[in-house]
PDB file of C-alpha atoms in Angstrom:
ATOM      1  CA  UNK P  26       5.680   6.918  12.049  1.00  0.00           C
ATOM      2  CA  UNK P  27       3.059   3.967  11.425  1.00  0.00           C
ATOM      3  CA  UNK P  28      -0.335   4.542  13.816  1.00  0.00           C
ATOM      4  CA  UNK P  29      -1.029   0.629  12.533  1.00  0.00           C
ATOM      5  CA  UNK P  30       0.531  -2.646  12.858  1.00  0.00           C
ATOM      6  CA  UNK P  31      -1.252  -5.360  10.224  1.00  0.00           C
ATOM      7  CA  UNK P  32      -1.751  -9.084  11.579  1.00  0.00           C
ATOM      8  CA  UNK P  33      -0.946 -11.231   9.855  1.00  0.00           C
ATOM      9  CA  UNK P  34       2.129  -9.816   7.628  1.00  0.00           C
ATOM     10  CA  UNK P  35       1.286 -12.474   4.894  1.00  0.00           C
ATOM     11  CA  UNK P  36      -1.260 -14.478   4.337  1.00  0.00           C
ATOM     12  CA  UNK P  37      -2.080 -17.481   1.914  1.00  0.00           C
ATOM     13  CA  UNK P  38      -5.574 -18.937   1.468  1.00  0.00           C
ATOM     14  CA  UNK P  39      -7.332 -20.862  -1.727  1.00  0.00           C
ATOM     15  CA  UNK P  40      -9.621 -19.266  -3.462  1.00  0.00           C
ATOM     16  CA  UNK P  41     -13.460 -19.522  -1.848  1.00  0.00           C
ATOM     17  CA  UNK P  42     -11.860 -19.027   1.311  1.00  0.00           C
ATOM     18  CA  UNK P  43     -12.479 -15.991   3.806  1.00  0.00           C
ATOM     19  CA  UNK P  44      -9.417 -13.911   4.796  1.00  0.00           C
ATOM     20  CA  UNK P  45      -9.591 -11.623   7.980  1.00  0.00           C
ATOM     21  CA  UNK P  46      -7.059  -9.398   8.511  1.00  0.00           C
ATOM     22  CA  UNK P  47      -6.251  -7.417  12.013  1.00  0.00           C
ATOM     23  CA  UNK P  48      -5.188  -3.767  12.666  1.00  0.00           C
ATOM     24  CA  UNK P  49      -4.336  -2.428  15.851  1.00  0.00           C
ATOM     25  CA  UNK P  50      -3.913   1.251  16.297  1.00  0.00           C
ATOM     26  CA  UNK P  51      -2.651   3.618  19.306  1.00  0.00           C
ATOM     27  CA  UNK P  52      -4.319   6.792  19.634  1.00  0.00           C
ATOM     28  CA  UNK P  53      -7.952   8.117  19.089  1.00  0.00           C
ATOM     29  CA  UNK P  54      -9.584   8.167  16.041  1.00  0.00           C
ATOM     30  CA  UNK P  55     -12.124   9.961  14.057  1.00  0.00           C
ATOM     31  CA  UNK P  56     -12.591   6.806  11.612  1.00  0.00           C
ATOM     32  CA  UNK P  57     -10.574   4.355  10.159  1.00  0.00           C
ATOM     33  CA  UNK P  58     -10.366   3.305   6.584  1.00  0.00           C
ATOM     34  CA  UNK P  59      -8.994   0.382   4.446  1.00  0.00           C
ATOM     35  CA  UNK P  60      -6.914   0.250   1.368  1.00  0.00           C
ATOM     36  CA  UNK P  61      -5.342  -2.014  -1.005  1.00  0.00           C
ATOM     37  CA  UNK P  62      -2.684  -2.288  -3.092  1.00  0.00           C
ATOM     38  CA  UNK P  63      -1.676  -4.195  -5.779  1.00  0.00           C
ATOM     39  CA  UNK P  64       0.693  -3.434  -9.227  1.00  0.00           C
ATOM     40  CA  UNK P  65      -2.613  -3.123 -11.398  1.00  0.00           C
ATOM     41  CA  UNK P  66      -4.523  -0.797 -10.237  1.00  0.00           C
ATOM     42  CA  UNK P  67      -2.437   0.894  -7.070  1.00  0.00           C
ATOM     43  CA  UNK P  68      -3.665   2.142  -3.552  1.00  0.00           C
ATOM     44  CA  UNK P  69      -7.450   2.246  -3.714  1.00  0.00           C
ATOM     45  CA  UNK P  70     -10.020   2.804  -1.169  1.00  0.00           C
ATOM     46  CA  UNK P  71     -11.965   0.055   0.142  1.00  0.00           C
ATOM     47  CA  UNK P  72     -14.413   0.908   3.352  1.00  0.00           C
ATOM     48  CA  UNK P  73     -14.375   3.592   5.943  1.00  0.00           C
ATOM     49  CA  UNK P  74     -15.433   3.126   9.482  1.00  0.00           C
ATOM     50  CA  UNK P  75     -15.902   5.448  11.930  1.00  0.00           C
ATOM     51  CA  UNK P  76     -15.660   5.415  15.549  1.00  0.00           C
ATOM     52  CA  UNK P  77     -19.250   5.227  16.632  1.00  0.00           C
ATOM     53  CA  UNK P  78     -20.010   2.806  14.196  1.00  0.00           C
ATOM     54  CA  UNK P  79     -18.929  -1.334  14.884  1.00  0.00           C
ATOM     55  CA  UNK P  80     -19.209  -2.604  11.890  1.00  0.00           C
ATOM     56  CA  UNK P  81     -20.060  -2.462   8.383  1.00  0.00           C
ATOM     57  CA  UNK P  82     -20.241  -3.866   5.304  1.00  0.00           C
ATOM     58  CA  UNK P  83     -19.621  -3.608   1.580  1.00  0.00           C
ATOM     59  CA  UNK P  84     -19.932  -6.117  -1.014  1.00  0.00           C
ATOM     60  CA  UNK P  85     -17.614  -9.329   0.354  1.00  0.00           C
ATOM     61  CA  UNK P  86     -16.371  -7.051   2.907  1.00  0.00           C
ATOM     62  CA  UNK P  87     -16.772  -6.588   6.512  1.00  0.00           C
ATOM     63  CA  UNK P  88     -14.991  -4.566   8.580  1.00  0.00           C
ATOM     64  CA  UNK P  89     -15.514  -4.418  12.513  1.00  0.00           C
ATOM     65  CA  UNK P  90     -14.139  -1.279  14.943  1.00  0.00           C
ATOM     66  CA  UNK P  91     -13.473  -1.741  18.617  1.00  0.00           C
ATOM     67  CA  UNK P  92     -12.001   1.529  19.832  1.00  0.00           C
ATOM     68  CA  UNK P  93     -11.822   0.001  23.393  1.00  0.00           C
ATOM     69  CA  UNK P  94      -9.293  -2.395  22.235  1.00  0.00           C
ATOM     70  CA  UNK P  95      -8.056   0.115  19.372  1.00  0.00           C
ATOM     71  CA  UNK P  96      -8.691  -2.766  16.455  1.00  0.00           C
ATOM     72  CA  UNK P  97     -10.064  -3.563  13.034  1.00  0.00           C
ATOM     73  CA  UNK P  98     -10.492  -6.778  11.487  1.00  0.00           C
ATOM     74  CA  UNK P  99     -11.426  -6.975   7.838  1.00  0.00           C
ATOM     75  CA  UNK P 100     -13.075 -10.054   6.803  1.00  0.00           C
ATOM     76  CA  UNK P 101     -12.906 -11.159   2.767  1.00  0.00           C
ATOM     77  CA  UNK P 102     -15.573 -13.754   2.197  1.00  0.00           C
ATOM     78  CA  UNK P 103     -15.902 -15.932  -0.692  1.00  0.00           C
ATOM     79  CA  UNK P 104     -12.150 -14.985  -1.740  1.00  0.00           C
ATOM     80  CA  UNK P 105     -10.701 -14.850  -5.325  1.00  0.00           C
ATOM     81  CA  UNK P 106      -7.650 -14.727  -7.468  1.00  0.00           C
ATOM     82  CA  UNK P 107      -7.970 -11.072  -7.810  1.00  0.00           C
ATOM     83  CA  UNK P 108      -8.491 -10.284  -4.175  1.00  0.00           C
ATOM     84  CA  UNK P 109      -4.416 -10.841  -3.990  1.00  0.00           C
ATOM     85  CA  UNK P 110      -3.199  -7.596  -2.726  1.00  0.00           C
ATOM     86  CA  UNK P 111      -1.455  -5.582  -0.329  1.00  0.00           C
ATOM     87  CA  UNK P 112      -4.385  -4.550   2.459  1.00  0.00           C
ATOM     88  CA  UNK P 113      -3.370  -1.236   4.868  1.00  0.00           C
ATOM     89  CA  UNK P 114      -5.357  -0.046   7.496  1.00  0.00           C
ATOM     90  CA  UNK P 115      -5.151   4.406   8.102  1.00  0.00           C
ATOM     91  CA  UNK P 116      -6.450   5.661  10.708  1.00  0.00           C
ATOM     92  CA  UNK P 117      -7.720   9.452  10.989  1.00  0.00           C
ATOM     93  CA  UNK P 118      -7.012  11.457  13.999  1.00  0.00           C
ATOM     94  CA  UNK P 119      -9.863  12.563  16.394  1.00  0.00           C
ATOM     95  CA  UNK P 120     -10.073  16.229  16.749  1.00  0.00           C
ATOM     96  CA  UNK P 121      -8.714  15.710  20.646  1.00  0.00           C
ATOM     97  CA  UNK P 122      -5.367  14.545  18.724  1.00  0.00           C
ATOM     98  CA  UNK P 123      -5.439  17.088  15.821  1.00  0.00           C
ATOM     99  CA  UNK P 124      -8.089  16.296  13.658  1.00  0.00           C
ATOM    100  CA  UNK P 125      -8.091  16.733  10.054  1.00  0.00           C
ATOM    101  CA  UNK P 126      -8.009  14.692   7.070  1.00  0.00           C
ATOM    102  CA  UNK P 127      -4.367  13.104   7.889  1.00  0.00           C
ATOM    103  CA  UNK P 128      -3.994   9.638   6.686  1.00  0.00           C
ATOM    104  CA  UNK P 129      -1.559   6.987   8.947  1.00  0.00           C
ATOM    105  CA  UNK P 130      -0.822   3.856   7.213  1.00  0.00           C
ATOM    106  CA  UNK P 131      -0.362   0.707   9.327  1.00  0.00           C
ATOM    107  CA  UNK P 132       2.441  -1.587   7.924  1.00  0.00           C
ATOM    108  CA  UNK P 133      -0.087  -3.978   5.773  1.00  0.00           C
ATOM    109  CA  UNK P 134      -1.059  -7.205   5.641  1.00  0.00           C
ATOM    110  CA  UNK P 135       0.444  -8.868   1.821  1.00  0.00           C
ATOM    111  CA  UNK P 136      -2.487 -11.482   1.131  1.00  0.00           C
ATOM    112  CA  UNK P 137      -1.957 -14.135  -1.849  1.00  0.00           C
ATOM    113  CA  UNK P 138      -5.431 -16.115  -2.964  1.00  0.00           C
ATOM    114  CA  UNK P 139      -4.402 -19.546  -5.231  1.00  0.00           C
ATOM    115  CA  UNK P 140      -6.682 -21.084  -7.649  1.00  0.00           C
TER     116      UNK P 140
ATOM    117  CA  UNK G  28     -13.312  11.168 -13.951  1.00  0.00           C
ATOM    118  CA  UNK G  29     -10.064  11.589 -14.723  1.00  0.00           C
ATOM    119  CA  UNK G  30      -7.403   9.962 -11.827  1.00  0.00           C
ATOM    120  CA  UNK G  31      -4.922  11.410 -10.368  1.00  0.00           C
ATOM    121  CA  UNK G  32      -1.733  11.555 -12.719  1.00  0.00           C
ATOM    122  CA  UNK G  33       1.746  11.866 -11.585  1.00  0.00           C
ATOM    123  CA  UNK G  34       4.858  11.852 -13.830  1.00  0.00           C
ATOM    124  CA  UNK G  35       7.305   9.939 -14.415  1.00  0.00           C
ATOM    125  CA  UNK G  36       7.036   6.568 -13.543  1.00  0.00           C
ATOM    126  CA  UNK G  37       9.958   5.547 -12.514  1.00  0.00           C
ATOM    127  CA  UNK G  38      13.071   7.800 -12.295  1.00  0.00           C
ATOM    128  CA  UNK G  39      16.892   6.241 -11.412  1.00  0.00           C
ATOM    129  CA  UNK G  40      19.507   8.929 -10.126  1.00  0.00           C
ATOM    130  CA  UNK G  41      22.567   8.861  -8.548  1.00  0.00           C
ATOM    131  CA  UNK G  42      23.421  10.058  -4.846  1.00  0.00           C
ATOM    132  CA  UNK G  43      23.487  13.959  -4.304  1.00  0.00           C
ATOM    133  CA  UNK G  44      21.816  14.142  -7.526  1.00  0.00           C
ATOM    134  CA  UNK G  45      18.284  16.404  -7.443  1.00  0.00           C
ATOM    135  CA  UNK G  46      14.764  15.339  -9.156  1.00  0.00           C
ATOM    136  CA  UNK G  47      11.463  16.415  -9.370  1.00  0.00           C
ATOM    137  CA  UNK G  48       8.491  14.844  -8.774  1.00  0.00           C
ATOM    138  CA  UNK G  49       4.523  16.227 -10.554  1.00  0.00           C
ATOM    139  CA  UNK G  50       1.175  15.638  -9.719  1.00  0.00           C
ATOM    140  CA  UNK G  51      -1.958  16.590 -10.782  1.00  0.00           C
ATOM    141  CA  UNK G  52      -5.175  15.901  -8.647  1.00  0.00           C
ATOM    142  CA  UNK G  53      -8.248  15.161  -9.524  1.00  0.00           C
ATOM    143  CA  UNK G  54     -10.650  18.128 -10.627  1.00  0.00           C
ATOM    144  CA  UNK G  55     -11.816  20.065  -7.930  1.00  0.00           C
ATOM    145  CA  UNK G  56     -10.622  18.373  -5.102  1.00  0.00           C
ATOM    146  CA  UNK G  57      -8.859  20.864  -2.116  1.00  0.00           C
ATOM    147  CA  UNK G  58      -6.753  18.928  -0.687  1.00  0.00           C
ATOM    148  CA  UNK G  59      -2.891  16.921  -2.107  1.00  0.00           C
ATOM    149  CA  UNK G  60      -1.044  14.877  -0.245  1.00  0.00           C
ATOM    150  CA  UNK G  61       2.730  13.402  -0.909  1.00  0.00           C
ATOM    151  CA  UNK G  62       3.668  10.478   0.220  1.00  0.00           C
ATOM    152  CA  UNK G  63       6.710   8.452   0.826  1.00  0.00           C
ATOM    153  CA  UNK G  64       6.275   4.735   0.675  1.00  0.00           C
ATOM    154  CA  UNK G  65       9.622   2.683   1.656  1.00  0.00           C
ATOM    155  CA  UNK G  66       9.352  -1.534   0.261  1.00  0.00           C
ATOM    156  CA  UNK G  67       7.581  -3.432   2.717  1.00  0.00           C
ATOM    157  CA  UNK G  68       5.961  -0.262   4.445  1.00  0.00           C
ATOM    158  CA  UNK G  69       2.622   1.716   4.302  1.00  0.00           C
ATOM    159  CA  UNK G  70       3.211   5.051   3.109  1.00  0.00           C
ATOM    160  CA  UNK G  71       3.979   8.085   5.117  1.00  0.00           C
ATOM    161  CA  UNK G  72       2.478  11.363   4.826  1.00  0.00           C
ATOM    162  CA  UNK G  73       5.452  13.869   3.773  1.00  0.00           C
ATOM    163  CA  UNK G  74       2.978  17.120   3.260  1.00  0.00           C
ATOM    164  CA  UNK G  75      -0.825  18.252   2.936  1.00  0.00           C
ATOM    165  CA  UNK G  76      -1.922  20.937   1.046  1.00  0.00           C
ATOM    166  CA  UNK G  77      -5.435  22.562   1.352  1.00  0.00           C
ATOM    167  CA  UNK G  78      -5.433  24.589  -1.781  1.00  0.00           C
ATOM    168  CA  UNK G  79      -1.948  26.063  -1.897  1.00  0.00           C
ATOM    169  CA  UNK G  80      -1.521  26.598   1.614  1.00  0.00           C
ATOM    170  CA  UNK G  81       0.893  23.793   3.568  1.00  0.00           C
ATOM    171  CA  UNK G  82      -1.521  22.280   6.673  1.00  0.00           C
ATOM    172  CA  UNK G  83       0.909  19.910   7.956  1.00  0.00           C
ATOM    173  CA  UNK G  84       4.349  19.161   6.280  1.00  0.00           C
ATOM    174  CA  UNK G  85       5.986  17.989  10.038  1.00  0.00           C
ATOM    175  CA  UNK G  86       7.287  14.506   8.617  1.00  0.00           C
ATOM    176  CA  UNK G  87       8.840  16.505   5.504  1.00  0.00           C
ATOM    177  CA  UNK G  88      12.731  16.290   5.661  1.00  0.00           C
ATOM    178  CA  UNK G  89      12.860  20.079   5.169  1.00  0.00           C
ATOM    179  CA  UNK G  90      16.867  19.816   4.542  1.00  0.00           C
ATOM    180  CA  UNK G  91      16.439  17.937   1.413  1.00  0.00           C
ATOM    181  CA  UNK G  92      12.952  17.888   0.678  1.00  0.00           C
ATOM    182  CA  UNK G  93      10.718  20.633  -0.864  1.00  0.00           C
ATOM    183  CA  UNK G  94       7.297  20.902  -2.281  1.00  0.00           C
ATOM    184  CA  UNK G  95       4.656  23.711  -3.687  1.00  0.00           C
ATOM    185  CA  UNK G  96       1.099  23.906  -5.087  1.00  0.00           C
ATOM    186  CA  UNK G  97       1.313  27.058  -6.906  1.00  0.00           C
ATOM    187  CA  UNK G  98      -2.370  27.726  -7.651  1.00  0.00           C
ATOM    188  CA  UNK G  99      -3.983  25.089  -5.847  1.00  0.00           C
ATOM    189  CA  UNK G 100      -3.947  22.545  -8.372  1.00  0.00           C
ATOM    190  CA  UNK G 101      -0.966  21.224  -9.677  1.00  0.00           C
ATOM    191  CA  UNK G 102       2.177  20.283  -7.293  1.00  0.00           C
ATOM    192  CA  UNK G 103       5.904  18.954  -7.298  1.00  0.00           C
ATOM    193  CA  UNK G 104       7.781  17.594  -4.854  1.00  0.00           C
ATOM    194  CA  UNK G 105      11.884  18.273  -5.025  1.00  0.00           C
ATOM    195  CA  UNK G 106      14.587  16.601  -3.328  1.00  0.00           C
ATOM    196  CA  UNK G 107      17.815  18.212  -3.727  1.00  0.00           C
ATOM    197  CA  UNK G 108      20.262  16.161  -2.847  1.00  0.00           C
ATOM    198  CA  UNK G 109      19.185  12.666  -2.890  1.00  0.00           C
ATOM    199  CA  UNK G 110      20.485  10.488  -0.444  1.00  0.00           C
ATOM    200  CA  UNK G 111      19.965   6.451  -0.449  1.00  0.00           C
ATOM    201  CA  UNK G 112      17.149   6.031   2.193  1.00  0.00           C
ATOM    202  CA  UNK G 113      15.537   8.057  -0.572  1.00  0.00           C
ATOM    203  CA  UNK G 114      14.668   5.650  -2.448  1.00  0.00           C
ATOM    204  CA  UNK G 115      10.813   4.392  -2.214  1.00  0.00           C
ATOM    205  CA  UNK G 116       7.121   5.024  -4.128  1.00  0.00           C
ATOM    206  CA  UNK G 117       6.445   8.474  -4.046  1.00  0.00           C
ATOM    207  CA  UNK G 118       2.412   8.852  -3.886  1.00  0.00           C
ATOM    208  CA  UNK G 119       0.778  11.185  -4.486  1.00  0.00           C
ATOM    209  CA  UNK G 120      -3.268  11.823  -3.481  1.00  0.00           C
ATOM    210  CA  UNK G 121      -6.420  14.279  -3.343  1.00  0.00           C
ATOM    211  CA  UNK G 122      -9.845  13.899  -1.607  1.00  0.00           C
ATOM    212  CA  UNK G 123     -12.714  16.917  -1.914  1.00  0.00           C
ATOM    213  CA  UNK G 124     -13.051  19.759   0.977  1.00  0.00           C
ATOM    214  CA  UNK G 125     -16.095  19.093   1.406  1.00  0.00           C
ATOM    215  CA  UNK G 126     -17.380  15.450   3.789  1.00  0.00           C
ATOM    216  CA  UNK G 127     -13.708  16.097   6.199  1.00  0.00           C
ATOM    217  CA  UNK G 128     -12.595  13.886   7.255  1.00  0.00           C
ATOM    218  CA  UNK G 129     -14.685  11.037   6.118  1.00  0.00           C
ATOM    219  CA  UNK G 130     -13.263  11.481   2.857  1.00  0.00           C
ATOM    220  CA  UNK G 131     -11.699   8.453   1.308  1.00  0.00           C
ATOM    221  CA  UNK G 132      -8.388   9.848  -0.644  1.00  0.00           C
ATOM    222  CA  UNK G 133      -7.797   9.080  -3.990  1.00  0.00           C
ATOM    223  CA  UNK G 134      -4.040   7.937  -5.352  1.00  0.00           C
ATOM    224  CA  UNK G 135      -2.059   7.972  -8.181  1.00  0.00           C
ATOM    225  CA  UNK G 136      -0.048   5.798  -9.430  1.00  0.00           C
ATOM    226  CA  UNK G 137       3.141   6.460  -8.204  1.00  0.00           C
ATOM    227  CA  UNK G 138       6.805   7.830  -8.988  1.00  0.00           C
ATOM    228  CA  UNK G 139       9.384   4.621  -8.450  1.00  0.00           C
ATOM    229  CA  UNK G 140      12.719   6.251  -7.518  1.00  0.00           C
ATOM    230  CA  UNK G 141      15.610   4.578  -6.895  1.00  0.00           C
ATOM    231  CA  UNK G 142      19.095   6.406  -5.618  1.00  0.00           C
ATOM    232  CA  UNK G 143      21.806   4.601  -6.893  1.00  0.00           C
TER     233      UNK G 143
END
């Protein structure tokens, strides 16, 4: 079963643009972590988060954590053309709900940057 | 470093037909995962391995599905027969022991299979 649901599904900006993309989650978590996806280069890992932190950053990316709320935003600043990708949020248990290393996907959010 | 390889590509079959499914992790990482990702969908954990030893296979169809890591390195995933909802991205992925579970997981490329 998806933990995540993405918002928005798609998303369409022009390049130089910021993108922020939601992720809402359901049960307690150790740390969450974003992917993307495109046809290039596959699923790669982009940031992890975990839950005592709020937010962090990495290069044109910021991601924020409110585990009150159970959500994630990432934020894309300065977009480009090769930031076009499929973006997942995956959330990793907390030890109260299994623990591990176990991986859920949310359903992704399919973002398209045009020149 | 070498990536993590999985073979073939892409693989076409017909209904109640089997296939197979390899993967080969990345160097001295513990732990391979399979999963199943369905068009439109974020992939879903079929099976973890630590080593060779299954730690969680619950969302594994275990009437069709079946997968080993003889060794603790290589694995394949089997499903015998294939049905249409079979069709999907089969991933497959390793992270290191060590740093669980803030490990970021490392994927392959992919097996395309579609069940004609």
């Amino acid at each position: 079963s998806q933990q995540g649901e993405e918002d928005p599904q798609a998303l369409s900006i022009q390049e130089g643009e910021n993108a922020t993309m939601n992720c809402s989650y359901k049960t307690s978590i150790n740390n969450l972590q974003w992917y993307r996806q495109n046809s290039g280069r596959g699923l790669v890992h982009l940031i992890l988060i975990r839950s005592n932190e709020r937010e962090k950053h990495s290069g044109r990316l910021r991601v924020t954590l409110d585990t009150s709320k159970k959500s994630s935003s990432l934020l894309i600043t300065a977009s480009r053309a090769a930031d076009t990708a499929s973006y997942f949020c995956a959330t990793v248990p907390s030890i109260l709900t299994g623990g591990g290393n176990k991986l859920t996907f949310g359903t992704g959010t399919q973002l398209k940057v045009e020149l | 470093e070498a990536g993590v390889a999985q073979s073939p590509r892409y693989k076409i079959i017909e209904k109640r037909q089997s296939v197979a499914f390899w993967c080969n992790p990345i160097s001295g990482h513990a732990t391979l995962y399979w999963y199943q990702q369905i068009l439109g969908q974020g992939p879903k954990l079929l099976i973890q391995f630590q080593n060779n030893g299954v730690v969680d296979d619950s969302q594994l169809p275990k009437d069709r599905f079946s997968a080993e890591r003889l060794k603790g390195v290589d694995s394949t995933l089997k499903i015998q027969p294939a049905k249409l909802e079979d069709s999907a991205v089969y991933l497959c992925a390793s992270s290191p022991r060590r740093g669980m579970p803030y490990n970021e997981q490392f994927f392959g490329p992919g097996t395309r299979l579609t069940v004609l």
